[in-house]
Short mmCIF file of C-alpha atoms and ligand atoms in Angstrom, two decimals:
data_model
loop_
_atom_site.label_atom_id
_atom_site.label_comp_id
_atom_site.label_asym_id
_atom_site.label_seq_id
_atom_site.Cartn_x
_atom_site.Cartn_y
_atom_site.Cartn_z
CA MET A 9 -10.11 134.55 87.58
CA LYS A 10 -8.86 131.67 85.44
CA LEU A 11 -8.45 132.39 81.75
CA PHE A 12 -8.62 129.56 79.20
CA SER A 13 -8.42 129.46 75.44
CA GLN A 14 -8.29 125.67 74.92
CA VAL A 15 -11.30 123.38 75.27
CA ALA A 16 -9.16 120.67 76.93
CA ASP A 17 -7.93 123.07 79.64
CA LEU A 18 -11.47 124.20 80.43
CA HIS A 19 -12.56 120.54 80.64
CA GLU A 20 -9.82 119.75 83.12
CA CYS A 21 -10.70 122.74 85.29
CA LEU A 22 -14.45 122.00 85.28
CA ASP A 23 -13.96 118.26 85.87
CA GLY A 24 -11.95 119.15 88.98
CA LEU A 25 -14.60 121.57 90.23
CA ARG A 26 -17.42 119.11 89.62
CA ALA A 27 -15.51 116.45 91.55
CA GLN A 28 -15.76 118.89 94.47
CA LYS A 29 -19.55 119.06 93.84
CA LYS A 30 -19.39 122.70 92.74
CA SER A 31 -22.35 123.98 90.69
CA VAL A 32 -21.48 125.70 87.41
CA GLY A 33 -23.14 128.72 85.80
CA LEU A 34 -22.47 129.45 82.13
CA VAL A 35 -22.75 132.87 80.45
CA PRO A 36 -22.15 132.62 76.68
CA THR A 37 -21.39 135.93 74.96
CA MET A 38 -19.77 137.37 71.86
CA GLY A 39 -17.83 139.89 73.95
CA TYR A 40 -17.60 143.68 73.87
CA LEU A 41 -19.22 143.34 77.25
CA HIS A 42 -21.66 145.82 78.73
CA GLU A 43 -23.91 145.94 81.77
CA GLY A 44 -26.43 143.64 80.07
CA HIS A 45 -23.84 140.87 79.83
CA LEU A 46 -22.55 141.62 83.30
CA SER A 47 -26.06 141.29 84.76
CA LEU A 48 -26.03 137.67 83.56
CA VAL A 49 -22.65 137.06 85.23
CA GLU A 50 -23.92 138.60 88.46
CA ARG A 51 -27.02 136.41 88.41
CA SER A 52 -24.87 133.35 87.79
CA ASN A 53 -22.56 134.34 90.65
CA GLU A 54 -25.55 134.53 92.97
CA GLU A 55 -26.89 131.12 91.96
CA ASN A 56 -23.75 129.00 91.39
CA ASP A 57 -20.43 128.13 93.02
CA VAL A 58 -18.55 128.82 89.80
CA THR A 59 -19.33 131.11 86.85
CA VAL A 60 -17.87 130.47 83.42
CA THR A 61 -18.16 133.39 81.00
CA THR A 62 -17.39 132.63 77.37
CA ILE A 63 -16.49 135.02 74.57
CA PHE A 64 -16.67 133.72 71.04
CA VAL A 65 -17.78 135.57 67.93
CA ASN A 66 -19.38 132.63 66.18
CA PRO A 67 -19.06 132.84 62.39
CA LEU A 68 -21.81 130.23 61.89
CA GLN A 69 -24.49 132.67 63.02
CA PHE A 70 -23.50 135.45 60.63
CA ALA A 71 -24.62 135.34 57.02
CA GLU A 72 -22.64 136.64 54.06
CA GLY A 73 -22.71 140.45 54.10
CA GLU A 74 -23.47 140.71 57.84
CA ASP A 75 -21.13 142.31 60.37
CA LEU A 76 -18.85 139.38 61.32
CA ALA A 77 -15.66 141.18 60.21
CA SER A 78 -16.57 144.44 61.92
CA TYR A 79 -18.15 143.01 65.08
CA PRO A 80 -16.78 145.16 67.94
CA SER A 81 -14.14 143.61 70.17
CA ASP A 82 -12.09 144.70 73.19
CA LEU A 83 -10.77 141.62 74.91
CA GLN A 84 -8.66 143.58 77.38
CA SER A 85 -11.64 145.55 78.66
CA ASP A 86 -13.78 142.37 78.64
CA THR A 87 -11.19 140.54 80.74
CA GLU A 88 -11.00 143.39 83.24
CA LEU A 89 -14.81 143.60 83.48
CA CYS A 90 -15.13 139.84 84.04
CA GLU A 91 -12.46 139.93 86.71
CA LYS A 92 -14.13 142.90 88.43
CA ILE A 93 -17.64 141.43 88.39
CA GLY A 94 -16.32 138.13 89.78
CA SER A 95 -16.54 135.62 86.93
CA ASP A 96 -14.43 132.64 88.11
CA VAL A 97 -13.50 131.48 84.63
CA LEU A 98 -13.23 133.31 81.31
CA PHE A 99 -13.11 131.07 78.25
CA ILE A 100 -12.02 132.75 75.00
CA PRO A 101 -11.50 129.98 72.46
CA SER A 102 -9.93 130.60 69.09
CA LEU A 103 -11.78 129.78 65.90
CA GLN A 104 -9.35 126.90 65.41
CA ASP A 105 -10.12 125.51 68.86
CA MET A 106 -13.89 125.67 68.40
CA TYR A 107 -13.92 124.46 64.80
CA PRO A 108 -10.65 122.54 64.22
CA GLU A 109 -12.12 121.05 61.06
CA PRO A 110 -15.01 122.05 58.79
CA ILE A 111 -18.22 121.42 60.73
CA LEU A 112 -20.76 119.10 59.08
CA THR A 113 -23.24 118.92 61.93
CA SER A 114 -25.81 121.56 62.65
CA VAL A 115 -28.65 121.91 65.16
CA GLN A 116 -31.87 123.11 63.58
CA VAL A 117 -34.81 124.09 65.77
CA ASP A 118 -37.85 124.16 63.50
CA ASP A 119 -40.92 126.41 63.73
CA PHE A 120 -39.47 128.69 66.42
CA THR A 121 -36.95 129.89 63.87
CA LYS A 122 -39.26 130.46 60.90
CA ARG A 123 -40.42 133.98 61.68
CA MET A 124 -38.97 137.29 62.85
CA GLU A 125 -35.16 136.98 63.20
CA GLY A 126 -35.34 133.62 61.44
CA GLU A 127 -37.10 135.13 58.45
CA SER A 128 -34.73 138.09 58.19
CA ARG A 129 -31.64 135.98 58.94
CA PRO A 130 -32.45 132.48 57.62
CA THR A 131 -29.18 130.81 58.70
CA HIS A 132 -28.81 132.65 62.00
CA PHE A 133 -30.50 130.32 64.47
CA ALA A 134 -28.88 127.14 63.18
CA GLY A 135 -25.56 128.89 63.84
CA VAL A 136 -26.66 129.96 67.32
CA ALA A 137 -28.13 126.57 68.27
CA THR A 138 -25.05 124.74 67.01
CA VAL A 139 -22.54 126.87 68.91
CA VAL A 140 -24.65 126.90 72.07
CA ALA A 141 -25.00 123.10 71.88
CA LYS A 142 -21.23 122.93 71.53
CA LEU A 143 -20.70 125.23 74.52
CA PHE A 144 -23.14 123.14 76.57
CA ASN A 145 -21.22 119.98 75.72
CA ILE A 146 -17.90 121.66 76.46
CA THR A 147 -19.15 122.99 79.82
CA GLY A 148 -21.20 119.98 80.88
CA PRO A 149 -24.20 120.11 83.24
CA CYS A 150 -24.79 123.72 84.25
CA ASN A 151 -27.20 126.58 84.68
CA ALA A 152 -26.97 128.71 81.54
CA TYR A 153 -27.87 132.41 81.56
CA PHE A 154 -29.31 134.19 78.52
CA GLY A 155 -30.76 137.68 78.13
CA GLU A 156 -34.43 138.33 77.35
CA LYS A 157 -33.05 140.99 75.00
CA ASP A 158 -32.75 138.13 72.46
CA TRP A 159 -36.20 136.77 73.27
CA GLN A 160 -36.53 134.52 70.24
CA GLN A 161 -33.04 133.12 70.84
CA LEU A 162 -33.95 132.39 74.46
CA GLN A 163 -37.02 130.40 73.35
CA VAL A 164 -35.04 128.58 70.66
CA ILE A 165 -32.36 127.51 73.15
CA THR A 166 -34.93 126.51 75.76
CA LYS A 167 -36.64 124.31 73.15
CA MET A 168 -33.34 122.81 72.00
CA VAL A 169 -32.46 121.87 75.59
CA ARG A 170 -35.83 120.16 76.05
CA ASP A 171 -35.74 118.40 72.69
CA LEU A 172 -32.17 117.12 73.00
CA SER A 173 -32.15 116.49 76.79
CA PHE A 174 -29.14 118.64 77.57
CA ARG A 175 -28.34 118.60 81.28
CA VAL A 176 -28.67 122.34 81.34
CA CYS A 177 -31.15 124.65 83.04
CA VAL A 178 -31.75 127.72 80.86
CA ILE A 179 -32.39 130.91 82.80
CA GLY A 180 -33.70 134.05 81.09
CA CYS A 181 -32.59 137.38 82.57
CA PRO A 182 -34.23 140.81 82.18
CA ILE A 183 -33.19 143.33 79.54
CA ILE A 184 -30.83 146.04 80.78
CA ARG A 185 -31.42 149.46 79.19
CA HIS A 186 -29.89 152.89 79.02
CA ARG A 187 -31.76 155.59 80.95
CA ASP A 188 -33.50 156.70 77.73
CA GLY A 189 -34.82 153.17 77.16
CA LEU A 190 -32.47 151.91 74.46
CA ALA A 191 -31.55 148.29 75.21
CA LEU A 192 -27.83 147.84 75.77
CA SER A 193 -26.23 146.05 72.82
CA SER A 194 -22.69 145.62 71.55
CA ARG A 195 -24.04 146.77 68.17
CA ASN A 196 -25.01 150.19 69.60
CA ALA A 197 -21.31 150.98 69.06
CA TYR A 198 -22.10 151.31 65.33
CA LEU A 199 -24.52 154.21 65.88
CA THR A 200 -23.67 157.83 65.12
CA THR A 201 -24.91 160.45 67.60
CA ASP A 202 -28.04 161.13 65.54
CA GLU A 203 -28.74 157.44 64.99
CA ARG A 204 -28.24 156.75 68.70
CA GLN A 205 -30.89 159.41 69.43
CA SER A 206 -33.29 158.02 66.81
CA ALA A 207 -32.83 154.45 68.04
CA THR A 208 -34.76 155.24 71.22
CA VAL A 209 -37.92 155.00 69.11
CA LEU A 210 -37.76 151.21 69.44
CA SER A 211 -38.27 151.15 73.20
CA ARG A 212 -40.46 154.27 73.10
CA SER A 213 -42.90 152.69 70.68
CA LEU A 214 -42.96 149.45 72.68
CA GLN A 215 -43.70 151.44 75.84
CA LYS A 216 -46.52 153.34 74.10
CA ALA A 217 -47.97 150.05 72.91
CA SER A 218 -47.84 148.62 76.41
CA ASP A 219 -49.50 151.74 77.84
CA LEU A 220 -52.35 151.32 75.36
CA ILE A 221 -52.66 147.62 76.14
CA ARG A 222 -52.88 148.35 79.85
CA ALA A 223 -55.60 150.88 79.02
CA GLY A 224 -57.61 148.08 77.39
CA GLU A 225 -56.40 147.70 73.77
CA THR A 226 -56.31 144.04 72.75
CA SER A 227 -55.96 144.16 68.95
CA SER A 228 -52.57 142.99 67.66
CA VAL A 229 -53.18 144.70 64.33
CA ASP A 230 -53.84 148.06 66.00
CA ILE A 231 -50.81 147.73 68.25
CA GLN A 232 -48.60 146.83 65.29
CA LYS A 233 -49.95 149.82 63.34
CA LEU A 234 -49.22 152.13 66.28
CA ILE A 235 -45.62 150.90 66.45
CA GLU A 236 -45.21 151.17 62.67
CA ARG A 237 -46.41 154.79 62.80
CA GLU A 238 -44.08 155.65 65.66
CA VAL A 239 -41.06 154.12 63.95
CA ALA A 240 -41.95 155.77 60.62
CA SER A 241 -41.64 159.14 62.37
CA GLU A 242 -37.88 158.54 62.70
CA PRO A 243 -36.32 158.77 59.23
CA LEU A 244 -33.05 157.16 60.35
CA VAL A 245 -34.84 154.02 61.53
CA GLU A 246 -36.06 151.40 59.08
CA LEU A 247 -38.47 148.92 60.62
CA ASP A 248 -37.84 145.29 59.72
CA TYR A 249 -40.73 143.72 61.65
CA VAL A 250 -43.02 144.18 64.60
CA GLU A 251 -44.81 141.05 65.82
CA THR A 252 -47.15 140.19 68.66
CA VAL A 253 -46.64 136.56 69.63
CA ASP A 254 -47.23 134.10 72.41
CA GLY A 255 -44.10 134.56 74.53
CA SER A 256 -43.31 130.84 74.85
CA SER A 257 -44.41 129.28 71.55
CA LEU A 258 -43.67 132.42 69.46
CA ILE A 259 -46.94 131.81 67.57
CA PRO A 260 -48.49 135.11 66.37
CA VAL A 261 -51.64 136.17 68.22
CA ASP A 262 -54.58 138.26 67.00
CA GLU A 263 -55.68 139.20 70.47
CA ILE A 264 -53.27 140.46 73.09
CA VAL A 265 -53.56 138.47 76.31
CA PRO A 266 -51.31 137.98 79.35
CA GLY A 267 -48.16 136.21 78.11
CA THR A 268 -48.14 138.07 74.78
CA ARG A 269 -44.72 139.44 73.80
CA ILE A 270 -44.13 142.24 71.33
CA LEU A 271 -40.92 141.92 69.30
CA ILE A 272 -39.38 144.50 67.04
CA ALA A 273 -36.33 144.74 64.76
CA ALA A 274 -35.03 147.70 62.80
CA ALA A 275 -32.02 148.88 60.86
CA VAL A 276 -30.45 152.06 62.21
CA GLY A 277 -27.49 153.06 60.08
CA LYS A 278 -25.07 150.10 60.11
CA ALA A 279 -26.73 148.54 63.14
CA ARG A 280 -29.51 145.99 63.17
CA LEU A 281 -31.26 146.42 66.51
CA ILE A 282 -33.84 144.25 68.24
CA ASP A 283 -36.00 144.80 71.29
CA ASN A 284 -39.08 143.29 72.92
CA ILE A 285 -41.42 143.63 75.88
CA ASP A 286 -44.03 141.72 77.77
CA ALA A 287 -47.22 143.34 76.43
CA PHE A 288 -48.58 144.11 79.91
CA THR A 289 -45.39 144.99 81.74
CA GLY A 290 -43.77 147.57 79.48
CA ILE A 291 -40.20 148.79 79.72
CA THR A 292 -38.18 147.90 82.83
CA GLY A 293 -34.52 147.34 83.75
CA PHE A 294 -32.61 150.61 83.47
CA SER A 295 -28.85 150.47 83.93
CA SER A 296 -27.10 152.47 86.64
P1 LIG B 320 -24.25 138.71 72.72
O1 LIG B 320 -22.85 138.98 73.18
O2 LIG B 320 -24.89 139.87 72.06
O3 LIG B 320 -24.35 137.42 71.96
O4 LIG B 320 -25.08 138.49 74.05
C1 LIG B 320 -24.71 137.53 75.00
C2 LIG B 320 -25.83 137.37 76.00
O5 LIG B 320 -26.08 138.62 76.64
C3 LIG B 320 -27.14 136.93 75.34
O6 LIG B 320 -27.78 135.99 76.19
C4 LIG B 320 -27.91 138.23 75.27
O7 LIG B 320 -29.31 138.05 75.27
C5 LIG B 320 -27.45 138.91 76.55
N1 LIG B 320 -27.67 140.36 76.44
C6 LIG B 320 -27.26 141.19 75.45
N2 LIG B 320 -27.71 142.44 75.67
C7 LIG B 320 -28.42 142.40 76.81
C8 LIG B 320 -29.14 143.38 77.57
N3 LIG B 320 -29.23 144.65 77.18
N4 LIG B 320 -29.76 142.98 78.72
C9 LIG B 320 -29.69 141.69 79.12
N5 LIG B 320 -29.02 140.72 78.45
C10 LIG B 320 -28.40 141.07 77.33
#
């Protein structure tokens, strides 16, 4: 595995590979890697000649008072995991290398970023879109792998790529979960034992909702109420939002139909956790 920290070195490497007509897969992450991240690398390995995994904790997507300073990090373990899973390149740029001077340009994807995460974290998606645009330009034409865990982010990036004609194919990959349903997340590291136990209510309530929908329930309001009740039964979990939306446009729906996605966010202790499901499919993707 080749390890780079400088943009110019990565460019040189990728230019050489492209000259040999190698296809490139990109897996952008913020590190503290788990099986969810690694599933993206594996998928990229299957579909490309070369996989580039990136680790960069992007300050632009954190607001004042969020967990930028405490975001978990273990670059040694991350490097070993990337090597083991077969990432060809690991790019870990420094802050200085990514933002050598104050950045004055920002990518704003309207509408898709108004609700849910965008409402709770108003500057978040501009930070995400800007750094992902930067990583796309640094990497060049590629297949880029993102987790459905961050469903809204996946739609925002897909829209950005269409709107700005990036030569990138965005590929969404299924959510990987613990056996008890909790979606893997670097932020799960913040949870105490009790909070970790309580946090399973997110996936549990989504699964219950999906069971009801498959039994014939179509009312978004009733499904949202069910999830609110379930989450309220866990005192350590504070619901931020539950929304039923069209999975592609993210527009809220009154009636649940095929293609509807249910998204949820909650605070559990120091962690802000998100999860989502396809309304008719329910929970899938348990880790080994
Ligand atoms: P992050 O490091 O949290 O920014 O995540 C990097 C990428 O990994 C994003 O595309 C996430 O959606 C994806 N990801 C994070 N957790 C999971 C998971 N449990 N299953 C699948 N993909 C995930």
